Coordinates of C-alpha atoms and ligand atoms in Angstrom, one line a residue:
X1 CA -0.6 2.5 -19.0
X2 CA 0.7 1.8 -15.5
X3 CA -1.0 -0.9 -13.5
X4 CA -1.4 -0.5 -9.7
X5 CA -2.6 -3.3 -7.5
X6 CA -5.1 -1.8 -5.0
X7 CA -5.9 -4.2 -2.1
X8 CA -9.2 -3.3 -0.5
X9 CA -10.3 -1.5 -3.7
X10 CA -13.9 -2.5 -3.0
X11 CA -13.9 -0.6 0.3
X12 CA -14.6 3.0 1.1
X13 CA -11.1 4.6 0.7
X14 CA -9.9 2.0 -1.8
X15 CA -12.8 2.6 -4.2
X16 CA -12.3 6.3 -4.2
X17 CA -8.6 5.8 -4.8
X18 CA -9.4 3.6 -7.9
X19 CA -11.6 6.4 -9.2
X20 CA -8.8 9.0 -9.0
X21 CA -6.2 6.5 -10.3
X22 CA -8.2 5.9 -13.4
X23 CA -8.7 9.6 -13.9
X24 CA -4.9 10.1 -13.6
X25 CA -4.3 7.5 -16.3
X26 CA -3.5 4.4 -14.2
X27 CA -5.2 1.0 -14.4
X28 CA -6.3 0.1 -10.8
X29 CA -6.6 -3.6 -10.2
X30 CA -8.7 -4.3 -7.2
X31 CA -7.8 -7.2 -4.9
X32 CA -10.4 -7.7 -2.3
X33 CA -12.0 -10.6 -0.3
X34 CA -15.4 -8.8 -0.1
X35 CA -15.6 -9.5 3.6
X36 CA -16.2 -5.8 4.3
X37 CA -15.9 -4.5 0.7
X38 CA -18.6 -4.4 -2.0
X39 CA -18.4 -5.8 -5.6
X40 CA -20.6 -2.9 -6.7
X41 CA -17.9 -0.4 -5.6
X42 CA -15.4 -1.8 -8.1
X43 CA -16.1 0.4 -11.1
X44 CA -12.8 1.7 -12.4
X45 CA -10.7 -1.3 -13.3
X46 CA -10.4 -5.1 -13.1
X47 CA -11.5 -7.0 -10.1
X48 CA -9.7 -10.0 -8.6
X49 CA -11.3 -11.6 -5.6
X50 CA -8.8 -12.9 -3.1
X51 CA -7.6 -12.8 0.4
X52 CA -4.4 -11.3 1.7
X53 CA -3.6 -14.5 3.5
X54 CA -3.8 -16.5 0.2
X55 CA -0.2 -16.4 -1.1
X56 CA -0.9 -18.6 -4.1
X57 CA -3.7 -16.3 -5.2
X58 CA -1.6 -13.2 -4.7
X59 CA 1.3 -14.7 -6.8
X60 CA -1.3 -15.5 -9.6
X61 CA -2.5 -11.8 -9.6
X62 CA 1.1 -10.4 -9.5
X63 CA 2.0 -12.7 -12.4
X64 CA -1.2 -11.7 -14.4
X65 CA -0.8 -7.9 -14.1
X66 CA 2.9 -7.2 -13.2
X67 CA 1.8 -4.1 -11.3
X68 CA 4.3 -1.2 -11.0
X69 CA 3.1 -0.5 -7.4
X70 CA 0.9 -1.8 -4.7
X71 CA -1.6 0.5 -2.8
X72 CA -2.5 -1.4 0.3
X73 CA -5.8 -0.6 2.0
X74 CA -7.2 -4.0 2.8
X75 CA -7.6 -4.2 6.5
X76 CA -9.9 -4.5 9.5
X77 CA -10.2 -1.0 10.7
X78 CA -12.5 -0.6 13.7
X79 CA -11.0 0.5 16.9
X80 CA -13.8 -0.9 19.1
X81 CA -13.8 -4.3 17.4
X82 CA -10.0 -4.5 17.7
X83 CA -10.3 -4.3 21.5
X84 CA -12.6 -7.2 21.6
X85 CA -11.0 -9.4 18.9
X86 CA -7.3 -8.5 18.6
X87 CA -6.5 -11.8 17.1
X88 CA -8.4 -11.0 13.9
X89 CA -6.4 -7.7 13.6
X90 CA -3.0 -9.4 14.1
X91 CA -4.0 -12.2 11.6
X92 CA -5.7 -10.2 8.9
X93 CA -3.7 -7.0 9.1
X94 CA -0.3 -8.1 10.2
X95 CA 0.0 -11.6 8.8
X96 CA -2.0 -10.6 5.7
X97 CA 0.3 -7.7 5.0
X98 CA 3.4 -9.9 5.5
X99 CA 2.0 -12.3 2.9
X100 CA 1.3 -9.4 0.5
X101 CA 4.7 -7.8 1.0
X102 CA 6.5 -11.1 0.5
X103 CA 4.5 -11.7 -2.7
X104 CA 5.3 -8.2 -3.9
X105 CA 9.0 -8.7 -3.2
X106 CA 9.0 -12.1 -4.9
X107 CA 7.3 -10.5 -8.0
X108 CA 9.9 -7.7 -8.1
X109 CA 7.2 -5.0 -7.3
X110 CA 9.2 -2.4 -5.3
X111 CA 6.8 0.5 -4.8
X112 CA 4.3 0.4 -1.9
X113 CA 1.8 2.9 -0.8
X114 CA 0.4 2.0 2.6
X115 CA -2.7 3.1 4.5
X116 CA -1.7 3.6 8.1
X117 CA -3.4 5.6 10.9
X118 CA -3.1 8.2 13.5
X119 CA -4.2 5.4 15.9
X120 CA -0.5 4.4 15.9
X121 CA 0.2 7.5 18.0
X122 CA -2.1 6.5 20.9
X123 CA -3.5 8.9 23.5
X124 CA -0.9 11.7 23.7
X125 CA -3.1 14.6 24.6
X126 CA -1.4 18.0 24.5
X127 CA 1.4 16.7 22.2
X128 CA 1.7 17.9 18.6
X129 CA 1.3 14.7 16.6
X130 CA 3.8 15.0 13.7
X131 CA 5.5 12.2 11.8
X132 CA 8.4 12.1 14.3
X133 CA 6.1 11.6 17.3
X134 CA 6.6 8.4 19.2
X135 CA 4.1 5.8 18.3
X136 CA 2.3 4.3 21.4
X137 CA -1.0 2.7 20.2
X138 CA -3.7 2.1 22.8
X139 CA -5.7 -0.4 20.7
X140 CA -5.0 -3.5 18.6
X141 CA -5.9 -1.7 15.4
X142 CA -3.2 0.9 15.9
X143 CA -0.8 -1.7 17.1
X144 CA -1.4 -3.8 14.0
X145 CA -0.7 -0.8 11.7
X146 CA 2.4 0.1 13.5
X147 CA 3.7 -3.4 13.1
X148 CA 3.1 -3.2 9.3
X149 CA 5.0 0.1 9.2
X150 CA 8.0 -1.6 10.9
X151 CA 7.7 -4.5 8.4
X152 CA 7.9 -2.1 5.4
X153 CA 11.0 -0.5 6.9
X154 CA 12.6 -3.9 7.3
X155 CA 11.8 -5.0 3.8
X156 CA 13.1 -1.6 2.6
X157 CA 16.5 -2.5 4.1
X158 CA 16.5 -6.1 2.9
X159 CA 14.8 -6.0 -0.5
X160 CA 15.0 -2.4 -1.7
X161 CA 11.2 -2.0 -1.4
X162 CA 10.3 1.7 -1.1
X163 CA 7.2 2.9 0.6
X164 CA 5.1 5.9 1.2
X165 CA 3.2 5.5 4.4
X166 CA 0.1 7.7 5.1
X167 CA -1.1 8.0 8.6
X168 CA -4.7 9.0 8.2
X169 CA -6.7 11.1 10.7
X170 CA -10.5 10.7 10.3
X171 CA -11.7 10.2 6.8
X172 CA -15.1 11.5 5.8
X173 CA -17.3 12.6 2.9
X174 CA -17.8 10.9 -0.5
X175 CA -17.3 11.2 -4.2
X176 CA -19.0 14.5 -5.1
X177 CA -20.6 12.7 -8.1
X178 CA -22.0 10.1 -5.6
X179 CA -21.0 7.2 -7.8
X180 CA -19.4 5.7 -4.7
X181 CA -19.4 6.5 -1.0
X182 CA -19.0 5.2 2.5
X183 CA -21.1 2.1 3.2
X184 CA -20.2 -0.2 6.0
X185 CA -22.2 -3.0 7.4
X186 CA -22.5 -2.7 10.3
X187 CA -21.8 1.0 10.3
X188 CA -19.6 2.3 13.2
X189 CA -18.4 5.7 12.0
X190 CA -19.6 9.0 13.4
X191 CA -20.9 10.8 10.3
X192 CA -22.8 8.0 8.5
X193 CA -24.4 7.0 11.9
X194 CA -25.4 10.6 12.4
X195 CA -27.0 10.7 8.9
X196 CA -28.8 7.5 9.8
X197 CA -30.2 9.2 12.9
X198 CA -31.3 12.1 10.8
X199 CA -33.2 10.0 8.3
X200 CA -34.8 7.8 11.0
X201 CA -32.9 4.7 10.0
X202 CA -31.6 4.8 13.6
X203 CA -33.3 6.1 16.6
X204 CA -30.4 8.3 17.7
X205 CA -26.7 8.8 17.7
X206 CA -25.0 7.8 20.9
X207 CA -22.1 10.1 21.9
X208 CA -19.4 7.9 23.2
X209 CA -18.4 9.8 26.3
X210 CA -19.0 13.4 27.4
X211 CA -16.6 13.5 30.3
X212 CA -13.3 13.8 28.3
X213 CA -10.9 16.6 29.2
X214 CA -12.0 18.8 26.2
X215 CA -14.0 22.0 26.1
X216 CA -17.3 20.3 25.6
X217 CA -16.4 16.9 27.1
X218 CA -16.5 15.0 23.8
X219 CA -13.6 13.5 21.8
X220 CA -11.8 15.6 19.2
X221 CA -10.8 14.4 15.8
X222 CA -9.2 15.9 12.7
X223 CA -11.5 15.1 9.7
X224 CA -10.2 14.8 6.1
X225 CA -12.3 14.6 2.9
X226 CA -11.9 11.2 1.3
X227 CA -11.2 12.9 -2.1
X228 CA -8.4 15.0 -0.6
X229 CA -7.0 11.9 1.1
X230 CA -7.0 9.8 -2.1
X231 CA -5.4 12.6 -4.1
X232 CA -2.5 12.4 -1.7
X233 CA -2.1 8.7 -2.6
X234 CA -1.7 9.6 -6.3
X235 CA 0.9 12.2 -5.2
X236 CA 2.6 9.5 -3.1
X237 CA 2.7 7.1 -6.1
X238 CA 4.3 9.8 -8.2
X239 CA 6.8 10.4 -5.4
X240 CA 7.9 6.7 -5.6
X241 CA 7.8 6.8 -9.4
X242 CA 10.2 9.7 -9.4
X243 CA 12.7 7.6 -7.5
X244 CA 12.4 9.3 -4.1
X245 CA 13.1 7.6 -0.8
X246 CA 10.6 6.0 1.5
X247 CA 8.6 8.6 3.5
X248 CA 5.9 8.8 6.1
X249 CA 3.2 11.5 5.8
X250 CA 0.3 12.4 8.2
X251 CA -2.9 13.2 6.4
X252 CA -4.9 15.6 8.5
X253 CA -5.7 19.3 8.3
X254 CA -4.3 20.3 11.7
X255 CA -7.8 21.4 13.0
X256 CA -9.8 19.3 15.4
X257 CA -13.6 19.1 16.0
X258 CA -15.4 17.6 18.9
X259 CA -18.2 15.1 18.4
X260 CA -20.7 17.8 19.5
X261 CA -19.3 20.2 16.9
X262 CA -19.7 17.5 14.1
X263 CA -23.3 17.0 15.3
X264 CA -24.0 20.7 15.1
X265 CA -22.5 21.0 11.7
X266 CA -24.5 18.0 10.4
X267 CA -27.7 19.5 11.7
X268 CA -26.9 22.8 9.9
X269 CA -26.0 21.2 6.6
X270 CA -29.0 18.9 6.5
X271 CA -31.3 21.4 8.1
X272 CA -32.5 18.7 10.4
X273 CA -32.2 17.8 14.1
X274 CA -29.8 15.0 15.1
X275 CA -31.4 12.9 17.9
X276 CA -28.6 12.3 20.4
X277 CA -28.1 10.0 23.4
X278 CA -25.1 10.5 25.8
X279 CA -23.5 7.2 26.3
X280 CA -20.3 5.7 27.9
X281 CA -16.8 6.1 26.5
X282 CA -15.9 3.6 23.8
X283 CA -12.8 1.5 24.9
X284 CA -9.7 2.3 22.9
X285 CA -10.7 5.9 22.0
X286 CA -8.1 8.6 22.4
X287 CA -9.2 12.0 23.7
X288 CA -7.8 14.1 20.9
X289 CA -6.2 13.2 17.6
X290 CA -5.2 16.2 15.5
X291 CA -2.4 16.2 12.9
X292 CA 0.5 18.5 13.8
X293 CA 2.3 18.3 10.5
X294 CA 2.5 20.2 7.3
X295 CA 4.9 17.7 5.7
X296 CA 2.4 16.4 3.1
X297 CA 1.6 20.0 2.1
X298 CA 5.2 21.1 1.9
X299 CA 6.8 18.0 0.3
X300 CA 3.9 16.4 -1.8
X301 CA 2.2 19.7 -2.6
X302 CA -1.0 18.3 -1.0
X303 CA -3.9 20.8 -0.7
X304 CA -6.8 19.4 1.4
X305 CA -9.1 22.2 0.4
X306 CA -12.3 20.1 0.4
X307 CA -11.7 19.1 4.0
X308 CA -14.1 21.5 5.8
X309 CA -16.9 20.0 7.9
X310 CA -19.7 21.5 5.8
X311 CA -18.1 20.2 2.5
X312 CA -17.5 16.7 3.9
X313 CA -21.0 16.4 5.4
X314 CA -22.7 17.8 2.3
X315 CA -20.9 15.2 0.1
X316 CA -21.6 12.4 2.6
X317 CA -25.3 13.5 2.8
X318 CA -25.7 13.5 -1.0
X319 CA -24.4 9.9 -1.3
X320 CA -26.2 8.8 1.9
X321 CA -29.6 9.7 0.6
X322 CA -29.5 7.3 -2.4
X323 CA -26.2 5.3 -2.2
X324 CA -25.9 1.8 -1.0
X325 CA -24.3 -1.4 -2.2
X326 CA -25.6 -4.9 -2.3
X327 CA -23.6 -8.1 -1.9
Ligands
LIG1 N1 -18.3 8.4 17.9 C1 -19.5 8.6 18.7 N2 -20.6 7.9 18.5 C2 -20.6 6.9 17.5 C3 -19.5 6.7 16.7 C4 -18.3 7.5 16.9 O1 -19.5 9.4 19.6 O2 -21.7 6.3 17.3 C5 -17.1 9.2 18.2 C6 -15.9 8.4 18.6 O3 -15.9 8.1 20.0 C7 -14.8 9.2 18.1 C8 -15.4 10.0 16.9 O4 -16.8 9.9 17.0 O5 -14.4 10.2 19.1 C9 -15.0 9.4 15.6 O6 -15.2 8.0 15.6 P1 -15.2 7.0 14.3 O7 -15.6 5.7 14.8 O8 -16.0 7.7 13.2 O9 -13.7 7.1 13.9 P2 -12.3 6.7 14.7 O10 -11.9 7.9 15.4 O11 -12.7 5.5 15.6 O12 -11.4 6.3 13.6

C-alpha cells in the first residue's frame, strides 16, 4: 500500500483527508504538532507528533515511512490573527514549509499536494478569480500561502518536485458519519460560530460588517463541502501518480453566498433562530471571494455535488451536536 505523509492530519481538513485516503487504499501518516490539531482526530493511520520547523524529526519520519507523496495541510490559517501576528504566519507557514520541502527533497519524495487558499487573490471585487488571476493578498495568511506556492515552483525547477496546489475557497460541513468534524479552539469560522449561537453556547453571532458593496451589505464567500474538497486531494494525488505535470486548481463551486444568506440557511436547516449582532468589519476580509474556474471539474473530474448550503450545514450540525475533541 502507498504511504502518504499528511502534515496537519490532526486538523479539520487533514483528518477528513486521512479518512478518504484510507478508504481509497492509502496509508495516511499524520505529522502534526497538536498546537491547533487534535490527537483524537487521528483515526485512520499512524500518528507522528512533530513540528514543521523540526528538520531532524522530519528526516526521521521520512526515513521511517518512505512516503510516496506529501499532503501539506499544517498551517496557521486565520485571516484575523494573521493581521495581528504576521511573524507567526511567516515562521510557521513559510519557514515551516521550506523545512518540510527541503526534507522531502532530501528524502527523494517528489510528489507534493499543497493546501493553498483563495486569500492569495486578495480583494479583487468584480474580477473572475480563476487560476490565472493575479495574486495580490491583503493579509499575512494569504501572503504566506502565496510564498509557499512560489517555493514549490522553484523546487520544481531545481529538484524535479511536482506539485498539485489547491486554492480553497471556504470549507464547511463535516464527515456525514460524524466520526470527525470541525473543531477549533478558539473557534473563528462562520458556520460553527453560528451553530454555537443556536445552541446557546454563545450569546450571538457577530456579523463582521454590513456596509460592504454587496446586495445585503455582508461579505460573500464560496462554500465547499469538506468531503468534496478532500476528494479533490485524492484526485490530485492520482494526477501526480500518473506522471502529470504540476498544476494549480481552485476548489470552489462558482456560487457565492452572503453572511446573511448563510445565517438564513442555518436557521432553516436547524429550525432555530440565529441570534445576530451587527459588528464592525474584520481587518483583512475581502468583499467577495468566488471561484471563477471549472478547471478542477474539467481536468480532475471533480464533482462537488455535496457543496450546497443545506447539505453542508446539515452535516456540520450533525457533528456539532455531539462532536468535540479533547487534548
Ligand atoms: N464572519 C462573520 N462573523 C464571524 C465569523 C465570520 O461575519 O463570527 C464572516 C467573515 O467576515 C467572512 C465569512 O463570515 O465574510 C467567512 O469567514 P470565516 O472566518 O468562516 O472564513 P474566511 O473567509 O476568513 O476563510
